[in-house]
Coordinates of C-alpha atoms in Angstrom, one line a residue:
Chain A
M1 CA 89.4 -38.6 70.5
F2 CA 89.5 -42.3 70.8
Q3 CA 91.8 -42.6 67.8
V4 CA 94.3 -40.2 69.4
L5 CA 94.2 -42.2 72.6
V6 CA 94.9 -45.4 70.7
R7 CA 97.9 -43.7 68.9
R8 CA 99.3 -42.6 72.2
A9 CA 99.1 -46.0 73.9
P10 CA 101.1 -48.6 71.9
K11 CA 101.0 -51.1 74.6
L12 CA 97.5 -52.5 75.0
T13 CA 98.3 -53.9 78.4
D14 CA 98.8 -50.4 79.9
N15 CA 95.8 -48.5 81.2
V16 CA 95.0 -45.7 78.8
F17 CA 94.5 -43.1 81.6
S18 CA 97.7 -44.0 83.5
A19 CA 100.8 -41.9 83.6
S20 CA 102.0 -43.1 80.2
I21 CA 100.4 -40.1 78.6
P22 CA 102.7 -37.1 79.0
M23 CA 101.1 -34.3 81.0
R24 CA 102.5 -30.8 80.6
N25 CA 101.1 -28.8 83.4
K26 CA 99.3 -30.4 86.2
T27 CA 97.9 -27.2 87.6
L28 CA 96.0 -26.5 84.4
M29 CA 94.4 -29.9 84.5
R30 CA 92.6 -29.1 87.6
V31 CA 90.3 -26.6 85.9
P32 CA 87.3 -28.8 85.0
V33 CA 85.6 -28.7 81.6
T34 CA 82.7 -26.3 82.0
D35 CA 79.2 -27.6 81.8
T36 CA 78.0 -25.5 78.9
S37 CA 74.5 -27.0 78.8
K38 CA 73.6 -24.7 81.8
L39 CA 74.5 -21.7 79.7
V40 CA 72.2 -22.4 76.8
P41 CA 69.2 -20.5 78.1
L42 CA 71.3 -17.4 78.5
V43 CA 72.0 -17.3 74.8
D44 CA 70.2 -14.5 72.8
E45 CA 67.9 -15.5 69.9
T46 CA 70.1 -13.9 67.3
Q47 CA 73.0 -16.0 68.6
K48 CA 71.3 -19.3 67.6
F49 CA 73.2 -19.8 64.4
V50 CA 76.7 -18.4 65.3
P51 CA 79.3 -20.1 67.5
V52 CA 78.9 -18.9 71.1
L53 CA 82.0 -19.5 73.2
H54 CA 82.9 -19.6 76.9
R55 CA 86.4 -19.1 78.3
R56 CA 87.5 -22.1 80.4
H57 CA 90.1 -20.1 82.3
E58 CA 89.2 -16.8 83.9
V59 CA 91.1 -13.8 82.7
P60 CA 92.8 -11.9 85.6
L61 CA 91.0 -8.8 86.8
R62 CA 92.1 -5.5 85.2
R63 CA 91.8 -2.1 86.7
I64 CA 88.4 -0.4 86.2
N65 CA 88.4 1.1 82.7
G66 CA 92.1 0.2 82.5
P67 CA 94.1 -1.7 79.9
S68 CA 93.8 -5.5 79.9
K69 CA 96.4 -7.6 81.5
R70 CA 98.7 -9.9 79.6
M71 CA 96.9 -12.9 78.4
R72 CA 98.4 -16.3 78.6
S73 CA 97.7 -19.0 76.0
R74 CA 95.4 -20.8 78.4
H75 CA 93.0 -17.8 78.2
F76 CA 92.3 -18.7 74.6
V77 CA 90.9 -22.1 75.4
Y78 CA 87.2 -22.0 74.6
D79 CA 84.2 -24.3 75.2
E80 CA 81.6 -24.0 72.6
I81 CA 78.0 -23.7 73.9
V82 CA 76.3 -26.3 71.7
Q83 CA 72.7 -25.5 71.2
P84 CA 69.9 -27.9 70.3
K85 CA 69.0 -27.9 66.6
Q86 CA 66.3 -25.5 65.9
T87 CA 64.6 -23.5 63.2
M88 CA 64.3 -19.8 62.9
A89 CA 61.5 -18.1 64.8
D90 CA 58.2 -17.6 63.1
V91 CA 57.5 -14.3 61.3
E92 CA 54.1 -12.8 60.7
I93 CA 53.5 -11.5 57.2
I94 CA 50.6 -10.2 55.1
L95 CA 50.3 -11.3 51.5
V96 CA 50.2 -8.5 48.9
K97 CA 49.7 -10.8 45.9
D98 CA 47.7 -14.0 45.4
V99 CA 50.0 -17.0 46.1
P100 CA 48.4 -20.2 45.0
G101 CA 48.3 -22.8 47.8
K102 CA 49.1 -20.2 50.4
G103 CA 46.3 -17.7 50.2
V104 CA 44.9 -14.7 48.5
R105 CA 45.8 -11.0 48.8
G106 CA 45.3 -9.9 52.4
T107 CA 45.8 -13.2 54.3
K108 CA 47.9 -13.2 57.4
L109 CA 50.5 -16.0 57.7
K110 CA 52.8 -17.1 60.4
I111 CA 55.7 -19.1 59.0
P112 CA 59.4 -19.9 59.8
G113 CA 61.7 -16.9 59.2
E114 CA 63.9 -18.5 56.5
K115 CA 61.0 -19.6 54.4
A116 CA 59.2 -16.2 54.8
Y117 CA 62.3 -14.4 53.7
A118 CA 63.2 -16.5 50.7
E119 CA 59.8 -17.3 49.3
F120 CA 57.6 -14.4 50.3
L121 CA 59.5 -11.2 51.3
I122 CA 62.2 -11.2 48.7
P123 CA 59.9 -12.0 45.7
Q124 CA 57.7 -9.3 47.1
Y125 CA 54.6 -11.5 47.5
A126 CA 54.2 -10.2 51.1
V127 CA 55.2 -7.5 53.6
Y128 CA 55.9 -7.7 57.3
A129 CA 52.8 -7.5 59.6
T130 CA 54.0 -4.3 61.3
P131 CA 51.4 -2.1 63.0
E132 CA 51.7 0.4 60.1
N133 CA 51.2 -2.3 57.5
E134 CA 48.2 -3.7 59.4
L135 CA 46.6 -0.3 59.2
K136 CA 47.4 0.1 55.6
Y137 CA 46.0 -3.3 54.5
A138 CA 43.2 -3.3 57.1
S139 CA 40.3 -3.5 54.6
L140 CA 42.0 -6.4 52.7
I141 CA 42.6 -8.3 55.9
E142 CA 38.9 -7.9 57.0
D143 CA 37.7 -8.9 53.6
V144 CA 39.7 -12.1 53.7
E145 CA 38.6 -13.0 57.3
K146 CA 34.9 -12.4 56.6
N147 CA 34.3 -14.1 53.3
T148 CA 36.6 -16.8 52.2
L149 CA 37.1 -16.4 48.4
F150 CA 38.1 -20.0 47.9
S151 CA 36.5 -23.2 49.3
T152 CA 39.9 -24.6 50.3
L153 CA 43.6 -23.4 50.2
T154 CA 44.4 -25.9 47.5
A155 CA 41.4 -24.9 45.3
Q156 CA 43.2 -22.0 43.8
K157 CA 46.2 -24.1 43.2
T158 CA 44.2 -26.8 41.3
T159 CA 42.7 -24.2 39.0
L160 CA 46.1 -23.1 38.0
C161 CA 47.3 -26.7 37.7
L162 CA 44.4 -27.5 35.4
A163 CA 45.3 -24.4 33.3
Q164 CA 48.6 -26.0 32.4
V165 CA 47.1 -29.2 31.0
M166 CA 45.7 -29.8 27.5
V167 CA 43.4 -32.7 27.2
F168 CA 43.3 -34.8 24.0
F169 CA 40.0 -36.3 23.0
Y170 CA 40.9 -39.4 20.8
M171 CA 37.7 -40.1 18.8
N172 CA 37.0 -42.8 16.3
M173 CA 37.8 -42.1 12.7
K174 CA 35.2 -44.5 11.2
N175 CA 32.2 -44.7 13.5
P176 CA 29.9 -41.7 14.1
W177 CA 30.0 -40.1 17.6
T178 CA 29.0 -37.0 19.6
I179 CA 31.1 -36.0 22.6
E180 CA 29.5 -36.9 25.9
K181 CA 30.5 -36.6 29.5
W182 CA 31.9 -40.1 29.7
H183 CA 34.2 -39.3 26.8
A184 CA 35.5 -36.3 28.7
R185 CA 36.0 -38.3 31.9
V186 CA 38.1 -40.9 30.0
S187 CA 40.2 -38.4 28.2
F188 CA 40.8 -36.4 31.4
R189 CA 41.9 -39.7 33.0
Q190 CA 44.3 -40.3 30.1
S191 CA 46.0 -37.0 30.8
G192 CA 46.3 -37.7 34.5
I193 CA 43.2 -36.0 36.0
I194 CA 40.6 -38.2 37.7
L195 CA 37.2 -36.6 38.2
S196 CA 33.6 -37.5 38.3
E197 CA 31.1 -36.7 35.6
D198 CA 29.1 -34.2 37.8
C199 CA 31.8 -31.6 37.7
I200 CA 32.3 -31.6 33.9
E201 CA 30.5 -29.0 31.8
L202 CA 30.8 -29.5 28.0
P203 CA 30.2 -26.8 25.4
K204 CA 26.5 -26.1 24.8
T205 CA 26.5 -27.0 21.1
P206 CA 27.3 -30.7 20.7
I207 CA 30.4 -31.8 18.9
S208 CA 29.9 -34.7 16.5
G209 CA 32.0 -36.6 14.0
P210 CA 34.0 -38.1 12.4
D211 CA 34.7 -34.8 10.7
P212 CA 38.1 -33.9 9.0
K213 CA 37.4 -30.2 9.6
K214 CA 37.5 -30.8 13.4
E215 CA 40.9 -32.6 13.3
G216 CA 43.4 -31.0 15.7
K217 CA 41.0 -28.2 16.7
H218 CA 40.4 -26.9 20.2
F219 CA 37.4 -26.3 22.4
I220 CA 37.0 -25.4 26.1
V221 CA 35.6 -27.6 28.9
T222 CA 34.8 -26.1 32.3
V223 CA 35.5 -28.1 35.5
K224 CA 33.9 -27.3 38.8
I225 CA 36.0 -27.7 42.0
N226 CA 34.2 -28.3 45.3
A227 CA 31.0 -27.0 43.5
K228 CA 32.4 -23.4 43.9
E229 CA 35.3 -22.6 41.7
T230 CA 35.3 -23.1 38.0
A231 CA 38.4 -23.9 36.0
K232 CA 38.6 -23.8 32.2
V233 CA 40.6 -26.6 30.5
L234 CA 41.8 -26.5 26.9
C235 CA 40.9 -29.6 24.9
R236 CA 41.7 -30.9 21.4
V237 CA 40.0 -33.4 19.1
N238 CA 42.2 -36.0 17.5
H239 CA 40.9 -38.7 15.2
F240 CA 42.2 -42.2 16.0
I241 CA 42.3 -45.4 14.2
S242 CA 44.3 -48.6 15.2
D243 CA 45.5 -49.2 11.6
D244 CA 49.1 -47.8 11.4
D245 CA 48.9 -46.8 7.8
Q246 CA 45.8 -44.5 8.3
K247 CA 47.0 -42.9 11.6
L248 CA 47.1 -39.1 11.7
P249 CA 50.1 -37.3 13.3
V250 CA 49.4 -35.9 16.8
H251 CA 51.2 -32.6 17.7
P252 CA 52.4 -32.2 21.3
H253 CA 50.3 -30.1 23.6
F254 CA 50.4 -26.3 23.5
T255 CA 51.8 -26.0 20.0
P256 CA 50.3 -23.7 17.3
P257 CA 48.1 -23.5 15.4
Y258 CA 45.4 -22.9 18.0
D259 CA 42.4 -23.2 15.8
P260 CA 39.0 -23.3 17.6
I261 CA 36.0 -25.4 16.7
F262 CA 33.6 -22.6 17.6
E263 CA 34.6 -19.1 16.5
E264 CA 33.4 -17.6 19.8
D265 CA 36.1 -19.3 21.7
K266 CA 39.0 -17.9 19.7
A267 CA 39.8 -15.0 22.0
D268 CA 39.4 -17.2 25.0
I269 CA 41.9 -19.8 23.7
E270 CA 44.5 -17.1 22.8
A271 CA 44.2 -15.6 26.3
F272 CA 44.6 -19.1 27.7
V273 CA 47.8 -19.8 25.9
H274 CA 49.2 -16.3 26.8
N275 CA 48.5 -16.7 30.5
R276 CA 50.0 -20.1 30.7
S277 CA 53.6 -18.8 30.7
E278 CA 52.8 -16.6 33.6
I279 CA 51.1 -19.3 35.6
K280 CA 54.2 -21.6 35.1
R281 CA 56.2 -19.2 37.3
F282 CA 54.6 -20.4 40.5
K283 CA 56.0 -23.3 42.4
F284 CA 53.4 -26.0 43.0
Chain B
M1 CA 113.0 -9.4 62.4
A2 CA 115.0 -7.7 64.8
H3 CA 113.7 -6.9 68.2
R4 CA 111.8 -3.6 68.4
R5 CA 114.5 -2.1 70.6
L6 CA 117.2 -2.9 68.1
I7 CA 115.5 -1.0 65.3
P8 CA 117.3 2.3 64.9
Q9 CA 114.1 4.4 64.9
N10 CA 113.1 3.1 68.3
K11 CA 116.4 2.9 70.0
G12 CA 116.5 6.3 71.7
V13 CA 112.7 6.6 71.9
Y14 CA 112.2 3.5 73.9
N15 CA 114.4 4.7 76.8
L16 CA 113.2 8.2 76.7
S17 CA 109.6 7.1 76.9
K18 CA 110.1 6.2 80.5
F19 CA 110.4 9.9 81.3
Y20 CA 108.4 11.6 78.5
Y21 CA 105.0 10.9 77.2
F22 CA 104.9 10.2 73.5
P23 CA 101.4 10.0 72.2
K24 CA 100.9 7.2 69.7
S25 CA 100.7 8.3 66.2
H26 CA 97.3 8.0 64.6
P27 CA 96.1 8.9 61.1
L28 CA 93.5 11.2 62.6
T29 CA 95.9 13.1 64.8
D30 CA 98.9 13.3 62.5
G31 CA 99.5 14.3 58.9
I32 CA 96.6 15.3 56.6
G33 CA 94.1 13.3 58.6
R34 CA 94.4 16.0 61.4
N35 CA 92.6 18.5 59.1
L36 CA 89.6 16.2 58.5
P37 CA 86.3 17.8 59.7
A38 CA 84.7 17.0 63.0
A39 CA 81.8 15.2 61.3
Y40 CA 84.2 12.5 60.1
K41 CA 85.8 12.1 63.5
R42 CA 82.4 11.7 65.0
Y43 CA 81.7 8.9 62.6
Y44 CA 85.1 7.3 63.3
E45 CA 84.2 7.3 67.0
E46 CA 80.9 5.6 66.3
L47 CA 82.7 2.9 64.2
N48 CA 85.3 2.1 66.9
Q49 CA 82.9 1.7 69.8
N50 CA 82.7 -1.7 71.5
P51 CA 80.4 -3.9 69.4
S52 CA 77.5 -5.8 70.9
A53 CA 78.0 -9.3 72.1
V54 CA 77.9 -11.9 69.3
H55 CA 80.2 -14.8 70.2
H56 CA 79.8 -14.8 74.0
I57 CA 77.3 -14.3 76.8
P58 CA 78.0 -10.8 78.1
V59 CA 78.5 -10.2 81.8
K60 CA 76.4 -7.1 82.7
E61 CA 76.7 -7.1 86.5
K62 CA 79.8 -5.4 88.0
F63 CA 79.8 -7.4 91.2
A64 CA 78.5 -10.8 92.4
R65 CA 77.9 -12.2 95.8
D66 CA 78.7 -15.8 96.6
P67 CA 75.4 -17.3 98.0
N68 CA 77.2 -19.6 100.4
T69 CA 79.9 -17.4 101.9
G70 CA 78.5 -13.9 101.2
V71 CA 81.8 -12.7 99.7
V72 CA 81.5 -10.0 97.1
T73 CA 83.7 -10.3 94.0
R74 CA 84.3 -8.0 91.1
L75 CA 83.3 -9.2 87.7
Q76 CA 84.4 -8.1 84.2
D77 CA 83.4 -8.8 80.7
D78 CA 86.1 -10.2 78.5
P79 CA 84.8 -11.2 75.0
P80 CA 86.7 -13.6 72.9
N81 CA 89.2 -12.1 70.4
I82 CA 87.4 -11.8 67.1
F83 CA 89.0 -11.1 63.8
Y84 CA 87.4 -9.9 60.6
P85 CA 89.0 -11.2 57.4
K86 CA 88.9 -9.5 54.0
A87 CA 85.9 -11.6 53.0
F88 CA 84.0 -10.1 55.9
H89 CA 84.0 -6.7 54.2
K90 CA 82.6 -8.1 50.9
G91 CA 79.5 -9.7 52.6
L92 CA 76.9 -9.1 55.3
W93 CA 77.7 -11.3 58.2
G94 CA 75.6 -9.5 60.7
G95 CA 78.5 -8.6 63.0
A96 CA 79.7 -12.2 63.3
G97 CA 83.4 -12.8 62.8
I98 CA 85.9 -15.5 63.2
V99 CA 87.4 -16.6 66.6
K100 CA 90.8 -18.2 66.8
G101 CA 91.6 -20.3 69.9
F102 CA 92.1 -23.7 71.3
N103 CA 89.9 -26.7 71.7
H104 CA 90.6 -28.8 74.7
P105 CA 88.1 -31.6 74.7
H106 CA 89.7 -33.8 77.3
V107 CA 91.9 -33.0 80.3
K108 CA 94.4 -35.7 79.4
L109 CA 94.8 -34.7 75.8
P110 CA 96.7 -31.8 74.3
R111 CA 94.8 -28.8 73.3
L112 CA 94.4 -28.2 69.6
P113 CA 94.1 -24.9 67.7
K114 CA 90.7 -24.2 66.2
F115 CA 88.9 -21.6 64.2
W116 CA 85.2 -21.0 65.0
S117 CA 83.2 -19.4 62.2
P118 CA 79.5 -19.0 61.4
K119 CA 77.9 -20.8 58.5
F120 CA 77.6 -18.8 55.3
E121 CA 75.0 -18.8 52.5
T122 CA 74.6 -16.9 49.4
S123 CA 71.3 -15.0 49.6
V124 CA 69.6 -11.9 48.3
V125 CA 68.8 -8.6 50.1
Y126 CA 66.4 -6.0 48.9
S127 CA 66.9 -2.3 49.7
E128 CA 63.6 -0.5 49.4
V129 CA 65.0 3.0 49.3
L130 CA 67.5 2.3 46.6
D131 CA 65.1 -0.1 44.9
L132 CA 67.9 -2.6 44.5
F133 CA 68.4 -6.4 44.8
M134 CA 71.8 -7.6 45.8
T135 CA 73.2 -11.1 46.0
T136 CA 75.7 -11.4 48.8
I137 CA 77.2 -13.9 51.2
M138 CA 75.2 -13.8 54.4
T139 CA 74.7 -15.6 57.7
K140 CA 71.4 -16.7 59.2
R141 CA 72.0 -14.0 61.9
T142 CA 71.7 -11.3 59.2
I143 CA 68.2 -12.6 58.2
Q144 CA 67.2 -12.7 61.9
L145 CA 68.3 -9.1 62.3
I146 CA 66.4 -8.1 59.2
H147 CA 63.3 -9.7 60.6
K148 CA 63.9 -8.0 64.0
Y149 CA 63.9 -4.6 62.5
Y150 CA 61.2 -5.3 59.8
G151 CA 63.3 -4.8 56.7
F152 CA 66.8 -4.4 55.4
D153 CA 66.8 -0.6 55.3
H154 CA 65.4 -0.3 58.8
Y155 CA 68.1 -2.7 60.0
L156 CA 70.9 -0.7 58.5
L157 CA 69.5 2.7 59.6
Q158 CA 68.9 1.6 63.2
T159 CA 72.2 -0.2 64.0
P160 CA 75.3 1.8 64.7
A161 CA 78.4 1.5 62.5
C162 CA 80.3 -0.5 65.2
D163 CA 77.8 -3.4 64.8
L164 CA 77.6 -3.3 61.0
K165 CA 81.4 -3.0 60.7
S166 CA 81.4 -4.6 57.2
D167 CA 82.5 -2.3 54.4
L168 CA 79.7 -3.3 52.1
A169 CA 77.0 -2.7 54.8
L170 CA 78.4 0.7 55.6
K171 CA 78.6 1.7 51.9
I172 CA 75.0 0.7 51.3
K173 CA 73.9 2.6 54.4
R174 CA 75.8 5.6 53.1
N175 CA 74.0 5.4 49.8
I176 CA 70.7 5.1 51.5
L177 CA 71.3 8.1 53.7
L178 CA 72.6 10.2 50.8
A179 CA 69.5 9.3 48.7
L180 CA 67.2 10.3 51.6
D181 CA 69.1 13.5 52.4
K182 CA 69.0 14.7 48.8
N183 CA 65.5 13.3 48.3
D184 CA 66.4 11.7 45.0
L185 CA 65.1 8.1 45.2
P186 CA 65.4 6.1 42.0
H187 CA 61.8 5.0 41.9
T188 CA 60.0 5.9 38.6
D189 CA 56.5 6.0 40.2
P190 CA 56.2 9.4 41.9
E191 CA 53.5 8.2 44.3
K192 CA 55.5 5.3 45.5
R193 CA 58.6 7.4 45.8
Q194 CA 56.9 9.9 48.1
Q195 CA 55.4 7.0 50.2
I196 CA 58.8 5.4 50.7
Y197 CA 60.4 8.8 51.5
D198 CA 57.7 9.4 54.1
T199 CA 58.4 6.1 55.9
Y200 CA 62.1 6.6 56.1
K201 CA 62.5 10.4 56.5
H202 CA 62.3 10.3 60.3
Y203 CA 65.8 8.8 60.3
L204 CA 67.2 12.1 59.1
K205 CA 66.6 13.6 62.5
K206 CA 69.4 11.3 63.8
Y207 CA 71.9 12.2 61.1
D208 CA 72.6 15.8 60.0
S209 CA 73.6 16.4 56.3
E210 CA 77.2 17.1 57.0
Y211 CA 77.5 13.9 59.0
I212 CA 75.9 11.9 56.2
E213 CA 78.4 13.3 53.7
W214 CA 81.3 11.8 55.7
Y215 CA 79.5 8.6 56.8
G216 CA 80.8 5.2 55.9
L217 CA 84.2 6.4 54.5
S218 CA 87.5 4.9 55.4
I219 CA 90.3 7.2 56.4
A220 CA 92.0 7.0 53.0
E221 CA 88.8 7.7 51.3
A222 CA 88.0 10.6 53.6
V223 CA 91.4 12.2 53.0
L224 CA 90.9 11.9 49.2
K225 CA 87.5 13.5 49.5
F226 CA 88.9 16.2 51.7
E227 CA 91.7 17.0 49.2
F228 CA 89.2 17.0 46.3
D229 CA 86.9 19.4 48.1
Q230 CA 89.8 21.7 48.9
E231 CA 90.9 21.7 45.2
K232 CA 87.3 22.4 44.2
A233 CA 87.1 25.3 46.6
R234 CA 90.4 26.7 45.3
G235 CA 89.1 26.7 41.7
K236 CA 90.9 25.8 38.5
P237 CA 94.6 26.7 38.5
Q238 CA 95.4 29.4 35.9
P239 CA 98.7 29.2 33.9
L240 CA 101.3 31.9 34.6
K241 CA 101.5 32.9 31.0
L242 CA 98.1 34.5 31.2
Q243 CA 99.3 36.6 34.2
Y244 CA 102.5 37.6 32.4
R245 CA 100.7 38.5 29.2
H246 CA 98.3 40.7 31.2
E247 CA 101.2 42.5 32.9
F248 CA 103.0 42.9 29.6
L249 CA 99.9 44.4 27.9
K250 CA 99.6 46.8 30.8
E251 CA 103.2 47.9 30.3
L252 CA 102.7 48.5 26.6
Q253 CA 99.6 50.5 27.3
E254 CA 101.6 52.7 29.7
D255 CA 104.3 53.2 27.2
A256 CA 101.8 54.3 24.6
R257 CA 100.3 56.7 27.1
L258 CA 103.8 58.2 27.7
V259 CA 104.4 58.7 24.0
K260 CA 101.2 60.5 23.6
N261 CA 102.1 62.9 26.5
E262 CA 105.5 63.3 24.9
V263 CA 107.3 62.4 27.9
K264 CA 110.7 61.2 26.8
P265 CA 111.6 57.6 27.8
V266 CA 114.6 57.0 29.9
T267 CA 117.7 57.1 27.6
P268 CA 121.2 55.9 28.3
E269 CA 123.4 58.5 29.8
S270 CA 125.6 59.1 26.8
R271 CA 125.8 58.2 23.2
L272 CA 129.3 57.0 23.7
T273 CA 128.4 53.8 25.3
S274 CA 126.6 52.6 22.2
F275 CA 129.4 53.7 20.0
F276 CA 132.0 51.8 22.1
D277 CA 129.8 48.8 22.0
K278 CA 130.3 48.5 18.3
I279 CA 134.0 48.6 18.4
N280 CA 134.5 46.4 21.4
P281 CA 137.3 44.0 20.5
F282 CA 136.2 41.3 22.9
R283 CA 132.8 40.9 21.4
R284 CA 132.0 37.4 20.3
N285 CA 130.1 38.1 17.1
R286 CA 132.1 40.3 14.9
S287 CA 129.9 41.6 12.1

């Protein structure tokens, strides 16, 4: 608006609001700009995100149930009712599937409408908490309210996060060793997971080396979260030496062959690899 | 373009119309559209009702009293003129359209033309009855309305056609109603199919099956459907050669019957005619 005013007033000495600006119809000017802020509370909730307009000049009264009178161009001057920025109202939903980080099957959530629509209702993780649905899932809702399945909301998320990581145990190629808890702590830290030794559970039969038969082979370590949930983590033994000539090649994580150290773990490891692709679908 | 009074078609009509009432021509009162069934006309009425207020705050009271003077004045509701472009019919805008008007921000400045339109987003809707995901252009108002009615199908089935207005929404609603009316939902699991049918079947009380057949069609489509139905009722057209062959066979059979009964066929009156035919000098082909 200011730019227009400047363009209209070439002489800086003149007052901007003096008669130098051409006025077309002085009678029209007398209609004041409507104060639309008073009209904001009248706006319906579904009108929040569409332009809501108010006529500045009143339309002449027509006959009751009669045709409208001829409209002048001034009747198409509108004032937009500018509403304060706001989010969509909250919607109550019931989860039908386990959503990591949000809750298990049967939890009731109250979240903003846009998020509920895009992230829960359209992927069919949840349904609306209508009276009929509440009756339908009553047993599930009760179960969730009475006994919490997970210690915290993020506990389920962390189990799935851990399932995506493979931990490499870099062991010495020359000196003899058996894998202990502090080995596990260090190798977990190398792959980005910091934990204390209390929550680590190694396999019952000890793994010792150096042993060329165990090179590049897998075993399973269980990790306890909040002393309640258990998460299995896939680990691999790699022999390491600082001499460049004797170094062995290290394959990237989650690449075949998935050979186990203990034959009992074979089915477990295969299931682990198979499930990983499904787990990756979730957003963390 | 010439003025409407100068167009030869309107020249006489314009003056006469002062004295005689000429009803405006309409596709449902003139031509083939006149023969359309009452069910379609009922739908057309539903479509052309006044839509609910979207772009303005409606005035519901008929009169208002001035608190200071006590003078009663009549009120009226005049919504802004909304137009619905072609793109409106390809998406689900939730009844919102585009408003054309003037913006007059300051008294001392000229008013400027402006278009007000809602904000659009590409999003997905899921129809439970049709078991179908669709990517369309929507507004946030559509999502709000879906939340209000607890689901896309409920939203479509509970709102009248005048509020949906969009061609796409009406066609989806038509398909939903047809699927419910014929009870052939596309779900493979029979248990789930029955469960969904039970939740939505109470809407069929509002719409009878003849109404559903004509629901959501434009006039051109309705006329096409009407003509097609009529042709179907008439059956396949038979070629005339079959009819003539039948007649000819009947004639032959009759002749054979006459020969059997030794009834002499009708002969020319005299033999002379045939004789004179042969020696006719004006005949073209002389053998």
